[in-house]
PDB file of C-alpha atoms in Angstrom:
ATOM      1  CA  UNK A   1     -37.629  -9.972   9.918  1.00 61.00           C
ATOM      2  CA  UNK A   2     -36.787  -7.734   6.858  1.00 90.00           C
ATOM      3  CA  UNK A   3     -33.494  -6.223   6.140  1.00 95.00           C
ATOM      4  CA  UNK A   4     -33.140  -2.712   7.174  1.00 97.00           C
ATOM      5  CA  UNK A   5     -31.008   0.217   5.893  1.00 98.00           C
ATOM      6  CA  UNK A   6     -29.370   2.262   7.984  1.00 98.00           C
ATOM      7  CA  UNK A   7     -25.838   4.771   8.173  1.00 98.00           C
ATOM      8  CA  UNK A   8     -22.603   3.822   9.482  1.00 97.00           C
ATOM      9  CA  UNK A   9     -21.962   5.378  12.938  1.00 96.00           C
ATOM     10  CA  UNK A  10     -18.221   4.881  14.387  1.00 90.00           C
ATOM     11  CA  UNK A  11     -19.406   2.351  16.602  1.00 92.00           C
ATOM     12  CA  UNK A  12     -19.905  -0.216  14.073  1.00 95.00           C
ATOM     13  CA  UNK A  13     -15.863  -0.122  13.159  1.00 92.00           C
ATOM     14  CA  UNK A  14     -15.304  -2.951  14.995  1.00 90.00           C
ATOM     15  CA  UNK A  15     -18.533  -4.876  14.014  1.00 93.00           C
ATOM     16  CA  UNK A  16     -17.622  -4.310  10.238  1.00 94.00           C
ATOM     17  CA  UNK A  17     -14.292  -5.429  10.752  1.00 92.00           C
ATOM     18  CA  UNK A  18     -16.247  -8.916  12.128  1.00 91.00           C
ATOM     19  CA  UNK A  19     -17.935  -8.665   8.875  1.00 91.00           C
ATOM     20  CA  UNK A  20     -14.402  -8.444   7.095  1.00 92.00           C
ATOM     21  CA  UNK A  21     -13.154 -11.765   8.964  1.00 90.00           C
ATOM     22  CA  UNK A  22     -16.253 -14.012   8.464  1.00 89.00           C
ATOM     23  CA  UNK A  23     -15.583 -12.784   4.425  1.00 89.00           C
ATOM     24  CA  UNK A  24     -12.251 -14.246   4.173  1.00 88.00           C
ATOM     25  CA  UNK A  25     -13.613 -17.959   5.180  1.00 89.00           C
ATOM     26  CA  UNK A  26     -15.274 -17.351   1.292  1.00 88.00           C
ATOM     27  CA  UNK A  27     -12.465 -16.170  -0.549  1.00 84.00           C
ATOM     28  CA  UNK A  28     -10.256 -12.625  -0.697  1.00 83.00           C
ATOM     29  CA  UNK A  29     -12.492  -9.804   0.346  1.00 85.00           C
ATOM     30  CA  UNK A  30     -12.201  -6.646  -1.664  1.00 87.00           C
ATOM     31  CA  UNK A  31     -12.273  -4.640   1.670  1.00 91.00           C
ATOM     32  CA  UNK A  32      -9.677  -6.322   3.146  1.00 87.00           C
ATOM     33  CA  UNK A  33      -9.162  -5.997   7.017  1.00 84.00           C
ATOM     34  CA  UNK A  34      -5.647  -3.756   6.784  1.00 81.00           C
ATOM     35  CA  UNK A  35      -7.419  -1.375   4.458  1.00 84.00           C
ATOM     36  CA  UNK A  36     -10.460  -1.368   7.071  1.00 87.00           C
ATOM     37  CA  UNK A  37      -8.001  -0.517   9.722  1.00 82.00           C
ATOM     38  CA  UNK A  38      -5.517   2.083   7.177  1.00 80.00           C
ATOM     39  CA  UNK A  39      -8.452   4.003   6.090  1.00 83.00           C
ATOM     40  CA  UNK A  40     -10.307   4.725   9.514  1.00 82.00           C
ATOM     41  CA  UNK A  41      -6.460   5.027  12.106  1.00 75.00           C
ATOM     42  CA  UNK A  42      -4.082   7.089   9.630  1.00 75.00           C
ATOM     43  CA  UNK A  43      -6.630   8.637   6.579  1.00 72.00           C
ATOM     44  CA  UNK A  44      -8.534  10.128   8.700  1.00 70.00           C
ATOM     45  CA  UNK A  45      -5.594  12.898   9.988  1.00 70.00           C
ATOM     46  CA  UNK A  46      -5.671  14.403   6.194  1.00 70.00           C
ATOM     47  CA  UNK A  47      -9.090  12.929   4.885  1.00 74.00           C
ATOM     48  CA  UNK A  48     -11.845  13.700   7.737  1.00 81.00           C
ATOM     49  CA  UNK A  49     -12.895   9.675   6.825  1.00 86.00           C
ATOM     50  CA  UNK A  50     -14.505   9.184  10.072  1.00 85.00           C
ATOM     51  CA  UNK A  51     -16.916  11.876   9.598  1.00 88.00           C
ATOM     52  CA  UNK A  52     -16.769  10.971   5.525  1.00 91.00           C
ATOM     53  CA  UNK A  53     -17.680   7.264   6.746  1.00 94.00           C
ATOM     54  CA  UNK A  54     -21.011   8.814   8.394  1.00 94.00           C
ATOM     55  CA  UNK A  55     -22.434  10.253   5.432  1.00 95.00           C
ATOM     56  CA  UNK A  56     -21.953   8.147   2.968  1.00 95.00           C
ATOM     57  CA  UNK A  57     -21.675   4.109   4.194  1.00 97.00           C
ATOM     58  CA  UNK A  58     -24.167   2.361   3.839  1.00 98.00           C
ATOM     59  CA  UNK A  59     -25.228  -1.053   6.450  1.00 98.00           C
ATOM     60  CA  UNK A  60     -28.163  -3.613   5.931  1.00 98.00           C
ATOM     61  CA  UNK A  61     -29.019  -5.502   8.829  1.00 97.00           C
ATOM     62  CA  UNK A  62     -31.478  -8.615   9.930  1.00 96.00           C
ATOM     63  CA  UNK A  63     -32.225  -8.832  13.274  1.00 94.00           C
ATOM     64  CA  UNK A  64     -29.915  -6.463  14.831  1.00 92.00           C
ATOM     65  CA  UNK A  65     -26.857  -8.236  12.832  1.00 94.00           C
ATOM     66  CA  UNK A  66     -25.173  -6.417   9.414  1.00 96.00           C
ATOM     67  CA  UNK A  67     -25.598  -8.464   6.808  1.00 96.00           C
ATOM     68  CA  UNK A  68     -23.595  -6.188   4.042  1.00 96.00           C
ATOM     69  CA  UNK A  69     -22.533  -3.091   3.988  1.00 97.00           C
ATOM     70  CA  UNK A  70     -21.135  -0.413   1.400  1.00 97.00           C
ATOM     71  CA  UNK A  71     -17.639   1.371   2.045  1.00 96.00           C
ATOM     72  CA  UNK A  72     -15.544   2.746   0.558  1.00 93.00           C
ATOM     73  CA  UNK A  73     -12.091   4.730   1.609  1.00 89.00           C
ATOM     74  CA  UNK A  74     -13.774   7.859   2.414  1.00 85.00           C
ATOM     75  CA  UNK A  75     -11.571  10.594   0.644  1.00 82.00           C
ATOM     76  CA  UNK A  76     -14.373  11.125  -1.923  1.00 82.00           C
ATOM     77  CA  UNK A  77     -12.806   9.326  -4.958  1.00 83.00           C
ATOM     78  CA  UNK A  78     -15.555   7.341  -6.312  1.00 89.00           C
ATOM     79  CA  UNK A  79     -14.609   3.693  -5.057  1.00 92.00           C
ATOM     80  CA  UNK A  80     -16.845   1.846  -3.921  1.00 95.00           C
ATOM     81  CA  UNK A  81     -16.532  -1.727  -1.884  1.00 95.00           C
ATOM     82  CA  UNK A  82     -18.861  -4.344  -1.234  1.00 96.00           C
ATOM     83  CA  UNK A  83     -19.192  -6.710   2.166  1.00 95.00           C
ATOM     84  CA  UNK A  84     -21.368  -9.503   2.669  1.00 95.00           C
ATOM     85  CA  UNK A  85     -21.534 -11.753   5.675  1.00 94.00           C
ATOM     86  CA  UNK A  86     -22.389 -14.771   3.629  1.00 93.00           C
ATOM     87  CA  UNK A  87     -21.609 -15.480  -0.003  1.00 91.00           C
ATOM     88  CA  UNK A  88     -25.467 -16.289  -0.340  1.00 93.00           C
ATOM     89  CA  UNK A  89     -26.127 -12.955   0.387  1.00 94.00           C
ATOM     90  CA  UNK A  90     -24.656 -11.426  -2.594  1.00 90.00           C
ATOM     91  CA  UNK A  91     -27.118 -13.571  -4.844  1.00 92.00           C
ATOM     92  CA  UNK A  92     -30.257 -11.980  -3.136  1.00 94.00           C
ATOM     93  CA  UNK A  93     -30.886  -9.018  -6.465  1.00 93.00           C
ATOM     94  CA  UNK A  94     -33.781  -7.380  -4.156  1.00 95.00           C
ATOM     95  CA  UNK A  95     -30.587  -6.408  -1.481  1.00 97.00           C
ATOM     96  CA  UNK A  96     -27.642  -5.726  -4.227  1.00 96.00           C
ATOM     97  CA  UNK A  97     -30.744  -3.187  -6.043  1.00 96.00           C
ATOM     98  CA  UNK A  98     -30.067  -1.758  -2.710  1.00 97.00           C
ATOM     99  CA  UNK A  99     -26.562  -1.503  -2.310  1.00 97.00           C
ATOM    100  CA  UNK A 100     -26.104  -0.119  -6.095  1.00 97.00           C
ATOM    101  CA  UNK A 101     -28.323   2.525  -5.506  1.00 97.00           C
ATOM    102  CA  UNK A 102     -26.721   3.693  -2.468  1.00 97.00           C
ATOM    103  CA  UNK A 103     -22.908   3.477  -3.932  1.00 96.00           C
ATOM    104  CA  UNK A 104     -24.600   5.047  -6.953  1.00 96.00           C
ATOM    105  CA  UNK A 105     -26.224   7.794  -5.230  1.00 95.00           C
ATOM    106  CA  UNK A 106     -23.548   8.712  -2.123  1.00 95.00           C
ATOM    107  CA  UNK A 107     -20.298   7.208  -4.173  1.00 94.00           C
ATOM    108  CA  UNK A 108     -20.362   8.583  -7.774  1.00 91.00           C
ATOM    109  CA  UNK A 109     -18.084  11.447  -7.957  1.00 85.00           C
ATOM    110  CA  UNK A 110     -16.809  13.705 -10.981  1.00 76.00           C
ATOM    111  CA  UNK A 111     -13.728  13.374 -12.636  1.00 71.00           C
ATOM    112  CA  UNK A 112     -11.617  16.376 -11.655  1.00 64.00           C
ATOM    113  CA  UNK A 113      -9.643  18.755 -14.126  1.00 62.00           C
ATOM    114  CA  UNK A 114     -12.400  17.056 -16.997  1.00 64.00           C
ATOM    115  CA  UNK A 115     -15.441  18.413 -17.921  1.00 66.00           C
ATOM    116  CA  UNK A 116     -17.857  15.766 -16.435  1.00 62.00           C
ATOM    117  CA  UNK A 117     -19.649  18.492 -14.766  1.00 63.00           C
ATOM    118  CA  UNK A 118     -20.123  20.001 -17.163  1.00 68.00           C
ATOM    119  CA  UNK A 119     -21.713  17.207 -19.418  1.00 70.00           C
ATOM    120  CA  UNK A 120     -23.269  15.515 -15.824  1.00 72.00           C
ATOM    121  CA  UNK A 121     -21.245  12.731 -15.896  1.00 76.00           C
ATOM    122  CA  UNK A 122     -20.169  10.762 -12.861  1.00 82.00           C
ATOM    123  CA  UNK A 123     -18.132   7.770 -12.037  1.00 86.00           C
ATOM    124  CA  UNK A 124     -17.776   4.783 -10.095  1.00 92.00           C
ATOM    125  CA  UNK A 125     -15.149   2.331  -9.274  1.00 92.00           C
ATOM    126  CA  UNK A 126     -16.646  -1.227  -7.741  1.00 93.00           C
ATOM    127  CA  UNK A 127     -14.070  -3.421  -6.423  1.00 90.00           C
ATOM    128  CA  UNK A 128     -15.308  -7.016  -7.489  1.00 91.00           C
ATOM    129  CA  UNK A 129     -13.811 -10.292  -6.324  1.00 89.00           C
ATOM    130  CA  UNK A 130     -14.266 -13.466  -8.752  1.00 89.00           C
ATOM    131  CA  UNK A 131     -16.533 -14.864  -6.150  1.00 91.00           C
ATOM    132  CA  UNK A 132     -19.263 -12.341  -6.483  1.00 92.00           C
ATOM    133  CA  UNK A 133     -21.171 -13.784  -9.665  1.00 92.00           C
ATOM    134  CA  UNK A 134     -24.334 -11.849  -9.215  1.00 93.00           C
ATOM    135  CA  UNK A 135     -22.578  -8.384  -8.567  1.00 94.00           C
ATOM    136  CA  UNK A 136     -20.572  -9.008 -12.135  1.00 93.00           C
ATOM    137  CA  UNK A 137     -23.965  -9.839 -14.149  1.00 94.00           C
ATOM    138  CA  UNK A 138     -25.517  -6.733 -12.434  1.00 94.00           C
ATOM    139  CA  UNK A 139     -22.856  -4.011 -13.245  1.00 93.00           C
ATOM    140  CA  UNK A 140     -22.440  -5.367 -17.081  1.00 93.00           C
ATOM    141  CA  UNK A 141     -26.540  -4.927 -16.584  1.00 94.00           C
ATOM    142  CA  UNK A 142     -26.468  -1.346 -14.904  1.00 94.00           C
ATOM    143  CA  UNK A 143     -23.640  -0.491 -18.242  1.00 92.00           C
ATOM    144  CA  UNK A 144     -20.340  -0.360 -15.981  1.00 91.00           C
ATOM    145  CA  UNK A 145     -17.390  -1.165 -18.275  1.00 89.00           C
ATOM    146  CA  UNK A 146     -14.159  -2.508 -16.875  1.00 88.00           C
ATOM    147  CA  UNK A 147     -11.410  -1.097 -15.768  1.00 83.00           C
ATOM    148  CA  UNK A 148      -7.774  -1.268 -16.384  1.00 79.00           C
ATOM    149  CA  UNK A 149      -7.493  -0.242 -12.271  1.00 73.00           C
ATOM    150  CA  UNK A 150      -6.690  -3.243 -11.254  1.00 70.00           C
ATOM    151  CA  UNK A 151      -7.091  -4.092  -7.320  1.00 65.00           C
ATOM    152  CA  UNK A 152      -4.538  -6.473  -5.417  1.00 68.00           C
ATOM    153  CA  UNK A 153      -4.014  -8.418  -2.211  1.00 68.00           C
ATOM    154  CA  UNK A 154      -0.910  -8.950  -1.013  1.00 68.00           C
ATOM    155  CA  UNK A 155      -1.728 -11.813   1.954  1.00 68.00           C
ATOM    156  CA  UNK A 156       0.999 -14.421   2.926  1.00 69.00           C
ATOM    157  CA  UNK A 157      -0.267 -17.096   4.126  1.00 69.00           C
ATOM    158  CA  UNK A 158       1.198 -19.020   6.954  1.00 69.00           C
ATOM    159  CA  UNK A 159       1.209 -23.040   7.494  1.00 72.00           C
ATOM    160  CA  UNK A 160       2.418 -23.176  11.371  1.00 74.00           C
ATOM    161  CA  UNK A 161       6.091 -23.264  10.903  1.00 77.00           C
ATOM    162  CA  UNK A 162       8.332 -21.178  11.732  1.00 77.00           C
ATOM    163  CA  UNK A 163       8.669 -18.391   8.955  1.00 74.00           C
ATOM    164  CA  UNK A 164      12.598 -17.284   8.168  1.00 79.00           C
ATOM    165  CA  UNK A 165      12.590 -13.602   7.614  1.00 80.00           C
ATOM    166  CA  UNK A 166      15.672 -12.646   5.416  1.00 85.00           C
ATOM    167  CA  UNK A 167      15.924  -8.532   5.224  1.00 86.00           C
ATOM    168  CA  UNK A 168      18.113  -6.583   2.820  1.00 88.00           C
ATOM    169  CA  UNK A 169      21.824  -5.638   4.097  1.00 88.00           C
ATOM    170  CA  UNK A 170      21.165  -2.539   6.766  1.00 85.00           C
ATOM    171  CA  UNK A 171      17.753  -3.383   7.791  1.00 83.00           C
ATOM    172  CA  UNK A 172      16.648  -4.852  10.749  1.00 81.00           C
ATOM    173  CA  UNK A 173      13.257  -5.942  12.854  1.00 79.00           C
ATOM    174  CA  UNK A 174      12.409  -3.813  15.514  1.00 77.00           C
ATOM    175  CA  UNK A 175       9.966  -2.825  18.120  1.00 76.00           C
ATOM    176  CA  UNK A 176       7.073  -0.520  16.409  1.00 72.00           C
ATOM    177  CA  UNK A 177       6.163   0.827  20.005  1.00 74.00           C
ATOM    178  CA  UNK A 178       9.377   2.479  20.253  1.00 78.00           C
ATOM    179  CA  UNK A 179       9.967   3.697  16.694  1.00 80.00           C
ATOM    180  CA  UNK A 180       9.131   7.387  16.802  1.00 82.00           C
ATOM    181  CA  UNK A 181       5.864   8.287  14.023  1.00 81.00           C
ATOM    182  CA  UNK A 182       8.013  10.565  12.589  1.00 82.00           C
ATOM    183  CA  UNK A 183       9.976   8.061  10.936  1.00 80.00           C
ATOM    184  CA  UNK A 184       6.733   6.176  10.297  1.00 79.00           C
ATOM    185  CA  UNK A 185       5.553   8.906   8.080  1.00 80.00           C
ATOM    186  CA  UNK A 186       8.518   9.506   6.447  1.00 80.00           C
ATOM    187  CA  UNK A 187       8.868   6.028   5.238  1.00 78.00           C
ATOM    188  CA  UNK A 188       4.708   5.945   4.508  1.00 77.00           C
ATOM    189  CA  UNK A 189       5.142   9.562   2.508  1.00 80.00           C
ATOM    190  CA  UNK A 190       8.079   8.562   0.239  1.00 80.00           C
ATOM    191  CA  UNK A 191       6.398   5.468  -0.528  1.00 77.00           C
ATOM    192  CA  UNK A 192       3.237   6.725  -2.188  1.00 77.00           C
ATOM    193  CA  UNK A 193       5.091  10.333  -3.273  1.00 78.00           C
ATOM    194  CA  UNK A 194       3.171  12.514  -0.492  1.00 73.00           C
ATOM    195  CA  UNK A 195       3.745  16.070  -0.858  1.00 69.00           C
ATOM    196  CA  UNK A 196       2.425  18.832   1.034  1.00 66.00           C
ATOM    197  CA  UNK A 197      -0.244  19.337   2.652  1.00 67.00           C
ATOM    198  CA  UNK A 198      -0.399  15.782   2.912  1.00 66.00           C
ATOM    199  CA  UNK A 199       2.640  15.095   4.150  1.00 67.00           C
ATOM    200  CA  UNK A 200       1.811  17.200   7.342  1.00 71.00           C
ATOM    201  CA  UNK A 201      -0.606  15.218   8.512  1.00 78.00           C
ATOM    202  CA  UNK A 202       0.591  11.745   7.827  1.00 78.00           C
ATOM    203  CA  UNK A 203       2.592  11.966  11.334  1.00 79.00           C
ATOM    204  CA  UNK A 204      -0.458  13.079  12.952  1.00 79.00           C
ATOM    205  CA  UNK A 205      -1.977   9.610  11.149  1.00 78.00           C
ATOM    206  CA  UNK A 206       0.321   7.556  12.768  1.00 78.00           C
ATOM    207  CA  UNK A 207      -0.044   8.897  16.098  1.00 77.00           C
ATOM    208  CA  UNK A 208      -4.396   8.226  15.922  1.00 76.00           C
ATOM    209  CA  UNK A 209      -3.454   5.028  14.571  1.00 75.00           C
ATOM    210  CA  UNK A 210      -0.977   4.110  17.590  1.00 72.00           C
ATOM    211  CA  UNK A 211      -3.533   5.203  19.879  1.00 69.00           C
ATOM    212  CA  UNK A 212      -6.874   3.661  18.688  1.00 64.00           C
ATOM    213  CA  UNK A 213      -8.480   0.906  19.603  1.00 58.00           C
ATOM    214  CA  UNK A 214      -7.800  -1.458  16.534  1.00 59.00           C
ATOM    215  CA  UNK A 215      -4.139  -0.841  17.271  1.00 55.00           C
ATOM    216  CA  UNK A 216      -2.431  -3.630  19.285  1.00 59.00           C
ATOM    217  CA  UNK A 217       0.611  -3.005  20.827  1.00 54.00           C
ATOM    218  CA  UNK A 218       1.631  -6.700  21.918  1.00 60.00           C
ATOM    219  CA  UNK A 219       2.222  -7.431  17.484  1.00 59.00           C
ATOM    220  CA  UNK A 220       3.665  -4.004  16.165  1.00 63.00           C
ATOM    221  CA  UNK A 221       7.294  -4.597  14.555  1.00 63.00           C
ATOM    222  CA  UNK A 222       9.009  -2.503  12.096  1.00 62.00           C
ATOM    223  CA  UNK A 223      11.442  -2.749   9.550  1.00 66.00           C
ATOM    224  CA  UNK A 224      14.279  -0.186   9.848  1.00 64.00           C
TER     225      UNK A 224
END
């Protein structure tokens, strides 16, 4: 069969997130699964990313299975990630034409406070791991230039045995499910400099994330 394009629809959270695991078995995915989960449970109090996610990400499926998909974080700030469900995939050029015209054409944002409106000038930040070869030659191709944004993982892996966690003087482990999301917040907003109106909604954030259905309640600790 041939590989169809179609929107994102909240239903396919979950089956993306499938996408996001296979991905790791091929190296670091830059759509990692926390930021999968971050974007849609807390974002989308303050950033309206579920409905965002509906307009503008883009899936590619073959035979009733996504293949790739474009995403990005949904707050309208020209990023733009890639997902594959094979590393073969991202070295068929028909199917990436596709994907960089949809991140192109639903992604691209102006620069705000500059005058790229005025002169018709958007942007667009792609997210490329080493391991996509073809999606490097294609951007220096379309006449991206790269960026000094730099994108990190922070992953720890873990070998089986038992893992020592030594915490600063004052601060302890404790159960997430009964730390209030007020506190959450707090600690979230002073972390990235919040400020109103942001800052009213993170709470409300939490509080989806707590209750939604990529939230399990059996692993949540906190450091306090």
């Amino acid at each position: 069969m041939s590989i169809s394009f179609r929107y994102y629809t909240d239903e396919d959270f979950l089956k993306l997130e499938k996408l996001i695991l296979a991905s790791y078995s091929f190296g670091n995915p830059p759509w990692g699964l926390s930021h999968h989960e971050f974007s849609r449970g807390v974002h989308s109090a303050w950033a309206n990313v579920k409905d965002n996610w509906r307009h503008t990400v883009g899936i590619w499926e073959e035979d009733g299975n996504i293949i790739s998909a474009v995403i990005c974080e949904g707050v309208w700030n020209a990023d733009a990630f890639f997902l594959f469900e094979s590393l073969e995939r991202q070295r068929d050029s028909e199917l990436l034409e596709r994907m960089f015209h949809h991140a192109e054409t639903h992604l691209s944002c102006f620069t705000r406070g500059t005058k790229d409106y005025e002169n018709k000038t958007s942007h667009l930040h792609i997210v490329i791991p080493p391991e996509y070869a073809l999606v490097r030659n294609i951007v220096k191709e379309r006449g991206y230039e790269l960026s000094q944004n730099v994108e990190g993982s922070l992953i720890l892996p873990f070998s089986g045995k038992k893992f020592d966690v030594v915490l600063p003087a004052g601060y302890t482990l404790a159960d997430g499910n009964q730390t209030p999301d007020f506190f959450l917040s707090n600690s979230h907003m002073f972390s990235f400099n919040y400020t109103l109106p942001t800052a009213e909604t993170v709470e409300i954030g939490f509080h989806d994330l707590s209750n939604s259905i990529i939230h399990d309640h059996n692993v949540l600790l906190k450091i306090i």
